[in-house]
mmCIF file of C-alpha atoms in Angstrom:
data_model
loop_
_atom_site.group_PDB
_atom_site.id
_atom_site.type_symbol
_atom_site.label_atom_id
_atom_site.label_comp_id
_atom_site.label_asym_id
_atom_site.label_seq_id
_atom_site.Cartn_x
_atom_site.Cartn_y
_atom_site.Cartn_z
ATOM 1 C CA MET A 1 15.410 10.547 10.259
ATOM 2 C CA SER A 2 14.621 13.665 12.623
ATOM 3 C CA ASN A 3 12.549 17.160 12.285
ATOM 4 C CA THR A 4 14.968 20.144 12.023
ATOM 5 C CA ASP A 5 14.026 21.069 15.509
ATOM 6 C CA GLY A 6 15.460 17.413 16.458
ATOM 7 C CA THR A 7 12.632 15.794 17.184
ATOM 8 C CA ARG A 8 11.247 12.274 15.996
ATOM 9 C CA PRO A 9 9.002 12.600 13.169
ATOM 10 C CA ARG A 10 5.767 12.655 14.331
ATOM 11 C CA ILE A 11 2.953 9.846 12.647
ATOM 12 C CA VAL A 12 -0.629 9.377 13.398
ATOM 13 C CA LEU A 13 -1.764 5.951 12.503
ATOM 14 C CA GLY A 14 -5.248 5.390 11.703
ATOM 15 C CA VAL A 15 -7.139 2.352 12.222
ATOM 16 C CA ALA A 16 -10.423 1.769 11.080
ATOM 17 C CA GLY A 17 -12.672 -1.262 11.883
ATOM 18 C CA GLY A 18 -11.826 -3.690 9.145
ATOM 19 C CA ILE A 19 -10.273 -7.344 10.068
ATOM 20 C CA ALA A 20 -6.774 -6.208 8.488
ATOM 21 C CA ALA A 21 -6.701 -4.062 11.727
ATOM 22 C CA PHE A 22 -4.643 -6.891 13.293
ATOM 23 C CA LYS A 23 -1.678 -5.974 10.897
ATOM 24 C CA ALA A 24 -1.546 -2.089 12.048
ATOM 25 C CA CYS A 25 0.034 -3.666 15.253
ATOM 26 C CA ASP A 26 2.995 -4.696 12.890
ATOM 27 C CA LEU A 27 3.120 -1.514 11.058
ATOM 28 C CA LEU A 28 3.361 0.076 14.301
ATOM 29 C CA ARG A 29 6.188 -2.060 15.328
ATOM 30 C CA ARG A 30 8.167 -1.262 12.150
ATOM 31 C CA LEU A 31 7.314 2.698 12.441
ATOM 32 C CA THR A 32 8.414 2.805 16.224
ATOM 33 C CA GLU A 33 11.696 0.604 16.296
ATOM 34 C CA THR A 34 12.930 3.173 13.064
ATOM 35 C CA GLY A 35 12.506 5.753 15.172
ATOM 36 C CA HIS A 36 9.290 7.509 14.266
ATOM 37 C CA GLU A 37 6.748 8.830 17.080
ATOM 38 C CA VAL A 38 3.508 7.418 16.475
ATOM 39 C CA ARG A 39 0.120 8.308 17.995
ATOM 40 C CA VAL A 40 -2.476 5.388 16.843
ATOM 41 C CA VAL A 41 -6.061 6.856 16.582
ATOM 42 C CA PRO A 42 -8.375 3.835 15.691
ATOM 43 C CA THR A 43 -11.888 4.097 15.163
ATOM 44 C CA SER A 44 -14.496 2.418 18.097
ATOM 45 C CA ALA A 45 -15.154 -0.423 15.483
ATOM 46 C CA ALA A 46 -11.405 -0.927 15.000
ATOM 47 C CA LEU A 47 -11.295 -1.766 18.727
ATOM 48 C CA ASN A 48 -13.389 -4.622 18.163
ATOM 49 C CA PHE A 49 -10.446 -6.320 16.225
ATOM 50 C CA VAL A 50 -7.324 -4.864 18.776
ATOM 51 C CA GLY A 51 -8.046 -3.742 21.781
ATOM 52 C CA ALA A 52 -6.732 -0.342 22.794
ATOM 53 C CA ALA A 53 -3.965 -1.411 25.543
ATOM 54 C CA THR A 54 -2.048 -3.176 22.321
ATOM 55 C CA PHE A 55 -1.752 -0.131 21.073
ATOM 56 C CA GLU A 56 -0.835 1.957 24.087
ATOM 57 C CA ALA A 57 1.834 -0.815 24.850
ATOM 58 C CA LEU A 58 3.799 -1.021 21.283
ATOM 59 C CA SER A 59 3.481 3.156 20.765
ATOM 60 C CA GLY A 60 3.952 4.337 24.319
ATOM 61 C CA ASN A 61 1.237 6.836 23.801
ATOM 62 C CA PRO A 62 -2.449 6.938 25.069
ATOM 63 C CA VAL A 63 -5.326 5.629 22.737
ATOM 64 C CA HIS A 64 -8.846 7.696 22.420
ATOM 65 C CA THR A 65 -11.488 7.012 19.509
ATOM 66 C CA GLY A 66 -13.577 10.346 20.783
ATOM 67 C CA VAL A 67 -13.191 14.335 20.754
ATOM 68 C CA PHE A 68 -13.744 14.334 24.318
ATOM 69 C CA ALA A 69 -10.787 12.834 25.967
ATOM 70 C CA ASP A 70 -8.473 14.896 26.888
ATOM 71 C CA VAL A 71 -10.273 17.605 25.852
ATOM 72 C CA PRO A 72 -7.934 20.631 27.302
ATOM 73 C CA GLU A 73 -5.218 19.408 24.754
ATOM 74 C CA VAL A 74 -7.833 19.637 22.300
ATOM 75 C CA PRO A 75 -6.536 16.397 20.456
ATOM 76 C CA HIS A 76 -9.077 16.866 17.418
ATOM 77 C CA VAL A 77 -7.167 19.627 16.628
ATOM 78 C CA ARG A 78 -3.370 19.302 17.749
ATOM 79 C CA LEU A 79 -3.024 15.646 16.674
ATOM 80 C CA GLY A 80 -3.550 16.732 12.403
ATOM 81 C CA GLN A 81 -1.626 20.268 13.194
ATOM 82 C CA THR A 82 1.488 18.499 14.596
ATOM 83 C CA ALA A 83 1.698 15.361 12.320
ATOM 84 C CA ASP A 84 4.210 14.863 9.849
ATOM 85 C CA LEU A 85 2.320 12.279 8.130
ATOM 86 C CA VAL A 86 -0.943 10.556 8.676
ATOM 87 C CA VAL A 87 -1.612 7.245 7.564
ATOM 88 C CA VAL A 88 -4.521 5.289 8.149
ATOM 89 C CA ALA A 89 -4.162 1.265 7.460
ATOM 90 C CA PRO A 90 -6.577 -0.424 6.976
ATOM 91 C CA ALA A 91 -8.987 2.672 5.470
ATOM 92 C CA THR A 92 -12.383 0.568 5.412
ATOM 93 C CA ALA A 93 -15.094 1.626 2.500
ATOM 94 C CA ASP A 94 -16.726 3.731 5.404
ATOM 95 C CA LEU A 95 -13.597 5.542 6.248
ATOM 96 C CA LEU A 96 -12.896 6.545 2.801
ATOM 97 C CA ALA A 97 -16.363 7.767 2.345
ATOM 98 C CA LYS A 98 -16.365 10.016 5.465
ATOM 99 C CA ALA A 99 -12.699 11.102 4.180
ATOM 100 C CA ALA A 100 -14.047 12.392 0.735
ATOM 101 C CA HIS A 101 -16.991 14.147 2.163
ATOM 102 C CA GLY A 102 -15.928 15.620 5.413
ATOM 103 C CA LEU A 103 -17.751 14.015 7.720
ATOM 104 C CA ALA A 104 -16.070 14.187 11.595
ATOM 105 C CA ASP A 105 -17.635 11.982 13.750
ATOM 106 C CA ASP A 106 -15.003 10.853 16.010
ATOM 107 C CA LEU A 107 -11.235 11.648 16.565
ATOM 108 C CA LEU A 108 -9.747 10.053 13.292
ATOM 109 C CA THR A 109 -11.948 11.548 10.822
ATOM 110 C CA ASN A 110 -11.544 14.909 12.859
ATOM 111 C CA THR A 111 -7.390 14.321 12.588
ATOM 112 C CA LEU A 112 -8.019 13.937 8.779
ATOM 113 C CA LEU A 113 -9.587 17.538 8.927
ATOM 114 C CA THR A 114 -7.269 19.363 10.123
ATOM 115 C CA ALA A 115 -3.935 17.374 9.127
ATOM 116 C CA ARG A 116 -1.781 19.554 6.373
ATOM 117 C CA CYS A 117 0.581 17.180 6.079
ATOM 118 C CA PRO A 118 0.908 14.078 3.582
ATOM 119 C CA VAL A 119 -2.306 12.001 4.475
ATOM 120 C CA LEU A 120 -1.709 8.143 3.545
ATOM 121 C CA LEU A 121 -5.073 6.165 3.317
ATOM 122 C CA VAL A 122 -4.138 2.333 2.593
ATOM 123 C CA PRO A 123 -7.532 0.526 1.403
ATOM 124 C CA ALA A 124 -8.699 -2.917 2.663
ATOM 125 C CA MET A 125 -12.063 -4.414 2.234
ATOM 126 C CA HIS A 126 -13.607 -7.585 -0.263
ATOM 127 C CA THR A 127 -13.046 -6.676 -3.754
ATOM 128 C CA GLU A 128 -16.606 -5.626 -4.949
ATOM 129 C CA MET A 129 -16.556 -2.531 -2.498
ATOM 130 C CA TRP A 130 -13.487 -1.963 -3.350
ATOM 131 C CA GLU A 131 -14.922 -1.513 -7.464
ATOM 132 C CA HIS A 132 -18.005 -0.151 -6.399
ATOM 133 C CA PRO A 133 -19.086 3.091 -8.225
ATOM 134 C CA ALA A 134 -19.321 5.065 -5.093
ATOM 135 C CA THR A 135 -15.956 3.733 -3.640
ATOM 136 C CA ARG A 136 -14.309 4.726 -6.633
ATOM 137 C CA ALA A 137 -15.902 7.800 -6.878
ATOM 138 C CA ASN A 138 -14.829 8.861 -2.869
ATOM 139 C CA VAL A 139 -11.178 7.469 -4.294
ATOM 140 C CA ALA A 140 -10.891 9.973 -7.416
ATOM 141 C CA LEU A 141 -12.431 12.553 -4.810
ATOM 142 C CA LEU A 142 -9.481 12.187 -2.236
ATOM 143 C CA ARG A 143 -7.050 11.860 -5.142
ATOM 144 C CA GLU A 144 -8.339 15.278 -6.673
ATOM 145 C CA ARG A 145 -7.592 17.113 -3.415
ATOM 146 C CA GLY A 146 -4.229 15.610 -2.971
ATOM 147 C CA VAL A 147 -4.581 12.653 -0.582
ATOM 148 C CA ILE A 148 -2.853 9.492 -1.185
ATOM 149 C CA VAL A 149 -4.650 6.613 -1.538
ATOM 150 C CA ALA A 150 -2.937 3.591 -1.953
ATOM 151 C CA GLU A 151 -3.622 0.733 -4.478
ATOM 152 C CA PRO A 152 -4.806 -2.327 -2.540
ATOM 153 C CA ALA A 153 -3.239 -5.756 -2.903
ATOM 154 C CA SER A 154 -4.478 -8.976 -4.668
ATOM 155 C CA GLY A 155 -4.728 -12.025 -2.658
ATOM 156 C CA ARG A 156 -6.747 -13.757 0.154
ATOM 157 C CA LEU A 157 -9.519 -11.648 2.033
ATOM 158 C CA THR A 158 -11.660 -12.631 4.631
ATOM 159 C CA GLY A 159 -13.519 -16.565 4.570
ATOM 160 C CA LYS A 160 -12.927 -17.884 1.660
ATOM 161 C CA ASP A 161 -12.793 -14.896 -0.759
ATOM 162 C CA SER A 162 -9.790 -13.698 -2.776
ATOM 163 C CA GLY A 163 -9.262 -10.713 -4.922
ATOM 164 C CA LYS A 164 -8.341 -7.287 -4.854
ATOM 165 C CA GLY A 165 -8.825 -5.136 -1.618
ATOM 166 C CA ARG A 166 -5.876 -7.209 0.502
ATOM 167 C CA LEU A 167 -4.571 -4.683 2.785
ATOM 168 C CA PRO A 168 -0.927 -4.471 1.415
ATOM 169 C CA GLU A 169 1.941 -5.743 3.738
ATOM 170 C CA PRO A 170 3.326 -3.817 6.649
ATOM 171 C CA ALA A 171 6.399 -3.666 5.623
ATOM 172 C CA GLU A 172 5.713 -2.469 2.357
ATOM 173 C CA ILE A 173 3.268 0.445 4.010
ATOM 174 C CA ALA A 174 6.453 1.043 6.324
ATOM 175 C CA ASP A 175 8.309 1.610 3.018
ATOM 176 C CA LEU A 176 5.591 4.259 1.668
ATOM 177 C CA CYS A 177 5.663 6.210 4.941
ATOM 178 C CA ARG A 178 9.131 6.791 5.048
ATOM 179 C CA LEU A 179 9.257 7.724 1.616
ATOM 180 C CA LEU A 180 6.750 10.537 2.239
ATOM 181 C CA LEU A 181 8.617 11.720 5.255
ATOM 182 C CA ALA A 182 11.454 11.549 3.037
ATOM 183 C CA ARG A 183 9.615 13.739 0.380
ATOM 184 C CA ARG A 184 6.367 14.644 0.527
ATOM 185 C CA ASP A 185 6.058 15.127 -3.096
ATOM 186 C CA ALA A 186 7.087 11.292 -3.961
ATOM 187 C CA LEU A 187 3.712 10.082 -5.238
ATOM 188 C CA PRO A 188 2.026 11.854 -7.467
ATOM 189 C CA ARG A 189 -0.374 10.133 -10.000
ATOM 190 C CA ASP A 190 1.651 11.347 -12.810
ATOM 191 C CA LEU A 191 1.932 7.337 -14.581
ATOM 192 C CA GLU A 192 -2.063 7.024 -14.834
ATOM 193 C CA GLY A 193 -2.704 5.409 -18.029
ATOM 194 C CA ARG A 194 0.841 4.249 -18.428
ATOM 195 C CA HIS A 195 2.162 0.336 -18.432
ATOM 196 C CA VAL A 196 5.472 -0.004 -17.369
ATOM 197 C CA ALA A 197 7.533 -3.156 -17.238
ATOM 198 C CA ILE A 198 10.424 -3.611 -14.984
ATOM 199 C CA SER A 199 12.755 -6.301 -14.295
ATOM 200 C CA ALA A 200 14.326 -7.217 -10.922
ATOM 201 C CA GLY A 201 16.576 -9.340 -9.033
ATOM 202 C CA GLY A 202 19.370 -12.023 -10.081
ATOM 203 C CA THR A 203 19.364 -14.471 -12.679
ATOM 204 C CA ARG A 204 20.776 -18.034 -11.781
ATOM 205 C CA GLU A 205 22.224 -20.099 -14.873
ATOM 206 C CA PRO A 206 22.191 -23.732 -13.670
ATOM 207 C CA LEU A 207 25.543 -25.921 -13.691
ATOM 208 C CA ASP A 208 23.801 -28.975 -12.196
ATOM 209 C CA PRO A 209 20.631 -29.724 -10.149
ATOM 210 C CA VAL A 210 22.253 -28.415 -7.420
ATOM 211 C CA ARG A 211 24.479 -25.427 -8.138
ATOM 212 C CA PHE A 212 24.191 -22.223 -10.543
ATOM 213 C CA LEU A 213 26.213 -19.407 -11.945
ATOM 214 C CA GLY A 214 24.546 -16.157 -9.899
ATOM 215 C CA ASN A 215 25.232 -12.693 -8.587
ATOM 216 C CA ARG A 216 24.616 -10.798 -5.075
ATOM 217 C CA SER A 217 21.422 -8.659 -6.222
ATOM 218 C CA SER A 218 18.465 -8.898 -3.767
ATOM 219 C CA GLY A 219 15.851 -7.366 -5.895
ATOM 220 C CA ARG A 220 14.887 -4.801 -3.623
ATOM 221 C CA GLN A 221 15.564 -1.832 -6.246
ATOM 222 C CA GLY A 222 13.354 -3.393 -9.145
ATOM 223 C CA PHE A 223 10.857 -3.908 -5.869
ATOM 224 C CA ALA A 224 11.077 -0.655 -5.144
ATOM 225 C CA LEU A 225 10.802 0.687 -8.731
ATOM 226 C CA ALA A 226 7.439 -1.190 -9.296
ATOM 227 C CA ARG A 227 5.778 -0.759 -5.836
ATOM 228 C CA VAL A 228 6.577 3.282 -6.332
ATOM 229 C CA ALA A 229 5.262 3.170 -10.050
ATOM 230 C CA ALA A 230 1.979 1.290 -8.884
ATOM 231 C CA GLN A 231 1.158 4.223 -6.063
ATOM 232 C CA ARG A 232 1.658 6.426 -8.799
ATOM 233 C CA GLY A 233 -0.615 5.272 -11.027
ATOM 234 C CA ALA A 234 0.942 3.002 -13.723
ATOM 235 C CA THR A 235 -0.142 -0.562 -14.625
ATOM 236 C CA VAL A 236 3.352 -2.671 -13.788
ATOM 237 C CA THR A 237 4.406 -6.138 -15.103
ATOM 238 C CA LEU A 238 7.656 -6.742 -12.418
ATOM 239 C CA VAL A 239 9.574 -9.820 -14.047
ATOM 240 C CA ALA A 240 11.382 -10.874 -10.937
ATOM 241 C CA ALA A 241 14.883 -13.348 -11.035
ATOM 242 C CA HIS A 242 15.727 -14.753 -7.761
ATOM 243 C CA THR A 243 15.046 -12.037 -5.010
ATOM 244 C CA ALA A 244 15.639 -12.058 -1.194
ATOM 245 C CA ASP A 245 12.212 -13.612 -0.341
ATOM 246 C CA LEU A 246 10.411 -10.253 -1.149
ATOM 247 C CA ASP A 247 6.464 -9.717 -0.979
ATOM 248 C CA PRO A 248 5.035 -8.965 -4.142
ATOM 249 C CA PRO A 249 4.547 -4.996 -4.478
ATOM 250 C CA ALA A 250 0.289 -4.373 -3.964
ATOM 251 C CA GLY A 251 -1.200 -3.602 -7.230
ATOM 252 C CA VAL A 252 1.569 -5.433 -9.585
ATOM 253 C CA ASP A 253 1.452 -8.187 -11.923
ATOM 254 C CA LEU A 254 4.402 -10.330 -11.033
ATOM 255 C CA VAL A 255 6.065 -12.825 -13.603
ATOM 256 C CA ARG A 256 8.994 -14.921 -11.600
ATOM 257 C CA VAL A 257 11.701 -16.431 -13.962
ATOM 258 C CA GLY A 258 14.813 -17.912 -13.064
ATOM 259 C CA THR A 259 17.609 -17.478 -15.906
ATOM 260 C CA ALA A 260 18.430 -14.821 -18.358
ATOM 261 C CA LEU A 261 16.897 -16.374 -21.158
ATOM 262 C CA GLU A 262 13.964 -16.762 -19.148
ATOM 263 C CA LEU A 263 14.012 -13.578 -18.366
ATOM 264 C CA ARG A 264 14.840 -12.010 -21.821
ATOM 265 C CA GLU A 265 11.638 -13.846 -23.384
ATOM 266 C CA ALA A 266 9.170 -12.565 -20.543
ATOM 267 C CA MET A 267 10.696 -8.944 -20.569
ATOM 268 C CA ARG A 268 10.123 -9.049 -24.482
ATOM 269 C CA GLU A 269 6.239 -10.148 -23.887
ATOM 270 C CA ALA A 270 5.819 -7.455 -21.609
ATOM 271 C CA ALA A 271 7.379 -4.567 -23.842
ATOM 272 C CA LYS A 272 4.723 -5.272 -26.473
ATOM 273 C CA THR A 273 2.524 -3.131 -24.526
ATOM 274 C CA ALA A 274 4.660 -0.885 -22.323
ATOM 275 C CA ASP A 275 5.324 2.724 -22.472
ATOM 276 C CA VAL A 276 8.446 2.392 -20.362
ATOM 277 C CA VAL A 277 10.671 -0.487 -19.940
ATOM 278 C CA VAL A 278 13.116 -0.519 -17.168
ATOM 279 C CA MET A 279 15.968 -3.123 -16.805
ATOM 280 C CA ALA A 280 16.856 -3.338 -13.118
ATOM 281 C CA ALA A 281 17.989 -6.938 -13.030
ATOM 282 C CA ALA A 282 21.053 -8.404 -12.500
ATOM 283 C CA VAL A 283 21.310 -10.400 -15.489
ATOM 284 C CA ALA A 284 24.364 -13.189 -15.644
ATOM 285 C CA ASP A 285 26.750 -12.028 -18.600
ATOM 286 C CA PHE A 286 27.616 -15.786 -18.764
ATOM 287 C CA ARG A 287 25.898 -19.274 -18.242
ATOM 288 C CA PRO A 288 27.484 -22.514 -18.004
ATOM 289 C CA ALA A 289 27.867 -23.952 -22.122
ATOM 290 C CA THR A 290 26.194 -27.355 -20.742
ATOM 291 C CA THR A 291 24.085 -28.293 -17.513
ATOM 292 C CA ALA A 292 25.211 -31.529 -16.067
ATOM 293 C CA GLU A 293 21.775 -33.575 -15.570
ATOM 294 C CA HIS A 294 23.576 -35.098 -12.254
ATOM 295 C CA LYS A 295 25.344 -33.344 -9.401
ATOM 296 C CA ILE A 296 28.997 -32.843 -10.203
ATOM 297 C CA LYS A 297 31.286 -35.340 -7.544
ATOM 298 C CA LYS A 298 34.080 -34.260 -6.075
ATOM 299 C CA SER A 299 36.599 -36.768 -6.235
ATOM 300 C CA ASP A 300 39.987 -37.588 -5.294
ATOM 301 C CA ASP A 301 41.181 -39.734 -8.299
ATOM 302 C CA ARG A 302 39.077 -37.290 -11.043
ATOM 303 C CA PRO A 303 40.651 -34.404 -12.648
ATOM 304 C CA ASP A 304 38.823 -31.011 -11.584
ATOM 305 C CA PRO A 305 35.976 -30.332 -13.793
ATOM 306 C CA VAL A 306 35.987 -27.433 -16.373
ATOM 307 C CA VAL A 307 33.300 -24.853 -16.691
ATOM 308 C CA GLU A 308 32.982 -23.867 -20.140
ATOM 309 C CA LEU A 309 31.123 -20.568 -20.436
ATOM 310 C CA THR A 310 28.869 -19.043 -22.886
ATOM 311 C CA ARG A 311 27.464 -15.651 -23.564
ATOM 312 C CA ASN A 312 24.119 -14.534 -22.288
ATOM 313 C CA PRO A 313 22.493 -12.073 -24.767
ATOM 314 C CA ASP A 314 22.299 -8.499 -24.105
ATOM 315 C CA ILE A 315 18.679 -8.122 -23.117
ATOM 316 C CA LEU A 316 18.705 -4.635 -22.433
ATOM 317 C CA ALA A 317 20.304 -3.525 -26.011
ATOM 318 C CA GLU A 318 17.909 -6.053 -27.348
ATOM 319 C CA LEU A 319 14.726 -4.027 -26.320
ATOM 320 C CA VAL A 320 16.455 -0.749 -27.362
ATOM 321 C CA VAL A 321 16.497 -2.090 -30.534
ATOM 322 C CA HIS A 322 13.549 -3.495 -30.934
ATOM 323 C CA ARG A 323 11.267 -0.560 -28.947
ATOM 324 C CA PHE A 324 8.323 0.845 -30.384
ATOM 325 C CA PRO A 325 8.088 4.697 -31.267
ATOM 326 C CA GLY A 326 7.616 6.449 -28.031
ATOM 327 C CA GLN A 327 8.595 3.708 -25.792
ATOM 328 C CA LEU A 328 11.123 4.813 -23.197
ATOM 329 C CA VAL A 329 13.975 2.390 -22.190
ATOM 330 C CA VAL A 330 15.796 2.470 -18.869
ATOM 331 C CA GLY A 331 18.948 0.674 -17.848
ATOM 332 C CA PHE A 332 20.587 0.156 -14.578
ATOM 333 C CA ALA A 333 24.456 -0.366 -14.260
ATOM 334 C CA ALA A 334 26.219 -1.744 -11.372
ATOM 335 C CA GLU A 335 29.842 -0.537 -11.502
ATOM 336 C CA THR A 336 33.175 -0.466 -9.803
ATOM 337 C CA GLY A 337 36.015 1.817 -10.495
ATOM 338 C CA ASP A 338 39.441 0.480 -11.989
ATOM 339 C CA ALA A 339 42.852 1.431 -13.118
ATOM 340 C CA GLU A 340 41.458 2.891 -16.393
ATOM 341 C CA ALA A 341 38.350 4.532 -14.778
ATOM 342 C CA GLY A 342 35.758 5.218 -12.449
ATOM 343 C CA PRO A 343 32.226 3.879 -11.992
ATOM 344 C CA LEU A 344 30.767 7.092 -13.607
ATOM 345 C CA GLU A 345 33.005 6.985 -16.638
ATOM 346 C CA HIS A 346 32.300 3.362 -17.270
ATOM 347 C CA GLY A 347 28.279 4.233 -16.763
ATOM 348 C CA ARG A 348 28.724 6.567 -19.511
ATOM 349 C CA ALA A 349 30.489 4.304 -21.993
ATOM 350 C CA LYS A 350 27.683 1.778 -21.392
ATOM 351 C CA LEU A 351 25.336 4.262 -22.107
ATOM 352 C CA ALA A 352 26.798 4.575 -25.461
ATOM 353 C CA ARG A 353 26.492 0.928 -25.824
ATOM 354 C CA LYS A 354 23.413 0.355 -24.905
ATOM 355 C CA GLY A 355 21.644 3.191 -26.856
ATOM 356 C CA CYS A 356 18.980 3.540 -23.914
ATOM 357 C CA ASP A 357 17.032 6.681 -22.980
ATOM 358 C CA LEU A 358 18.005 6.815 -19.564
ATOM 359 C CA LEU A 359 20.459 4.718 -17.239
ATOM 360 C CA VAL A 360 21.173 4.274 -13.458
ATOM 361 C CA VAL A 361 24.797 3.791 -12.526
ATOM 362 C CA ASN A 362 25.292 2.566 -9.046
ATOM 363 C CA ALA A 363 28.596 1.994 -7.623
ATOM 364 C CA VAL A 364 28.565 -1.501 -6.010
ATOM 365 C CA GLY A 365 31.035 -3.134 -3.540
ATOM 366 C CA ASP A 366 31.431 -2.640 0.396
ATOM 367 C CA GLY A 367 28.223 -2.670 1.211
ATOM 368 C CA GLN A 368 26.898 -0.518 -1.492
ATOM 369 C CA ALA A 369 23.851 -0.766 -3.371
ATOM 370 C CA PHE A 370 23.673 -4.940 -3.333
ATOM 371 C CA GLU A 371 21.804 -7.102 -0.425
ATOM 372 C CA VAL A 372 21.161 -3.322 1.219
ATOM 373 C CA GLU A 373 18.370 -1.155 2.062
ATOM 374 C CA HIS A 374 19.667 2.222 0.869
ATOM 375 C CA ASN A 375 21.334 3.203 -3.118
ATOM 376 C CA SER A 376 22.720 5.821 -4.580
ATOM 377 C CA GLY A 377 24.288 6.730 -8.076
ATOM 378 C CA TRP A 378 24.093 8.992 -11.186
ATOM 379 C CA LEU A 379 21.424 8.988 -13.381
ATOM 380 C CA LEU A 380 22.427 9.584 -17.069
ATOM 381 C CA SER A 381 20.681 10.692 -20.233
ATOM 382 C CA ALA A 382 20.767 9.783 -23.486
ATOM 383 C CA GLU A 383 20.290 13.324 -24.609
ATOM 384 C CA ASP A 384 23.659 14.630 -23.752
ATOM 385 C CA GLY A 385 25.722 11.771 -24.136
ATOM 386 C CA GLY A 386 25.598 11.683 -20.390
ATOM 387 C CA ALA A 387 27.610 14.559 -20.192
ATOM 388 C CA SER A 388 25.453 16.011 -17.422
ATOM 389 C CA ALA A 389 25.044 13.013 -14.799
ATOM 390 C CA THR A 390 22.315 14.070 -11.896
ATOM 391 C CA GLU A 391 23.546 12.786 -8.682
ATOM 392 C CA LEU A 392 21.101 10.404 -7.040
ATOM 393 C CA PRO A 393 21.964 10.844 -3.417
ATOM 394 C CA LEU A 394 22.218 8.161 -0.691
ATOM 395 C CA GLY A 395 18.870 7.010 0.696
ATOM 396 C CA GLY A 396 16.606 4.448 0.728
ATOM 397 C CA LYS A 397 15.705 2.489 -2.427
ATOM 398 C CA ALA A 398 12.286 3.668 -2.613
ATOM 399 C CA GLU A 399 13.824 7.254 -3.034
ATOM 400 C CA LEU A 400 15.542 6.545 -5.588
ATOM 401 C CA ALA A 401 12.703 5.294 -7.232
ATOM 402 C CA ALA A 402 10.854 8.175 -7.162
ATOM 403 C CA LEU A 403 13.440 10.091 -8.182
ATOM 404 C CA LEU A 404 13.837 7.954 -11.091
ATOM 405 C CA TRP A 405 9.744 8.532 -11.918
ATOM 406 C CA ASP A 406 9.997 11.975 -11.689
ATOM 407 C CA ALA A 407 12.873 11.743 -14.627
ATOM 408 C CA VAL A 408 10.695 8.900 -16.799
ATOM 409 C CA SER A 409 7.587 11.311 -15.983
ATOM 410 C CA LYS A 410 8.941 14.348 -17.463
ATOM 411 C CA LYS A 411 9.928 12.642 -20.754
ATOM 412 C CA LEU A 412 5.983 11.303 -21.153
ATOM 413 C CA GLU A 413 4.841 14.514 -20.923
ATOM 414 C CA TYR A 414 4.702 14.523 -24.711
ATOM 415 C CA VAL A 415 3.955 11.075 -25.312
ATOM 416 C CA PRO A 416 0.378 10.215 -25.017
ATOM 417 C CA PRO A 417 -0.455 7.083 -23.416
ATOM 418 C CA GLY A 418 -0.732 4.102 -25.698
ATOM 419 C CA ALA A 419 1.630 5.808 -28.364
ATOM 420 C CA SER A 420 3.968 2.819 -28.304
ATOM 421 C CA GLY A 421 3.426 -0.806 -27.919
ATOM 422 C CA SER A 422 -0.130 -0.830 -27.150
ATOM 423 C CA GLU A 423 -0.901 0.904 -30.025
ATOM 424 C CA VAL A 424 0.788 -1.342 -32.675
ATOM 425 C CA ARG A 425 0.258 -4.802 -30.971
#
């Protein structure tokens, strides 16, 4: 991705003084390796955890903390003015308080005041600090002003402590950065108060203790949907079948499953209180009628085994039938063209069969959709029977997720939070 003048996107990476500062090195590497020009601006406290030489070696740019270095270049003004994105990771409680109240006592806080590009603050602190009323008020004030304050992850903190306040993994932060560079308005807080249930990954149907029937789904699209929804304010339940060793998105309740029947039960449970249900998982259409107790042996003196298959339930269709008033149901269709029709036509037919509100149609095969970082397709709506297909252009899976949540948010405008399952449970 480049700017219109052909230059590389310019990112200011702020680093505040918390133990999670060491993760900023990984984030910096990920951003520079994908072609971004990164200038690291740490606080003086951050340099107690990671030295300036490390940031300079990884970024190729000088590192300063105060406003009196390089005075002729006026860095405390220029850095914010020329940046395409400012991201602070980790953002401590102290940094959030200064940003919320306009304090500017070092180079980083001055940069935050002069930035007119998207600003992403990624908190990291102990749970008690994150939940303190002062921090919550500062976060609310920053979000009201248009600053993107990410949801922290839950997990191991410093020492033996564990809870919400952990810095999300660098890969996830980098994904959010790329999303904001592609679309600066991709993360509004328009899903506040909503509960969304999302399925992801490919189910595995056991044949014996060793083998299974499965598919090529990596789960990346479903995880991207969950990640973006959480950062747009939703309470997210992510039901994940087999995935490609993906880290759980920050701020998401993760439920692990294996088979189609397990996924069915988990999604039924999650849908009870969901305003939106998204079936992005690649569910096996069939499973072995019986599962062998022992590994099926290959032998020259025995006939080849015959595997009898039985049909798995249509989970999406069931969720549509049992949905609550006001609940939106979104499906995904991985399609290939054949002699009868193309992927889009097959998708329209599936929309009519399933009865969901929205359907994302992905053309698969030849490096498309499965096991890759990008995705594209069409978005169909039941309102017109899928006649007007909205194109989802090729881009990162987080970009497609943001486009889908845009469409969902518009449909939720006239449905008050809690009008679906959470009200009638």
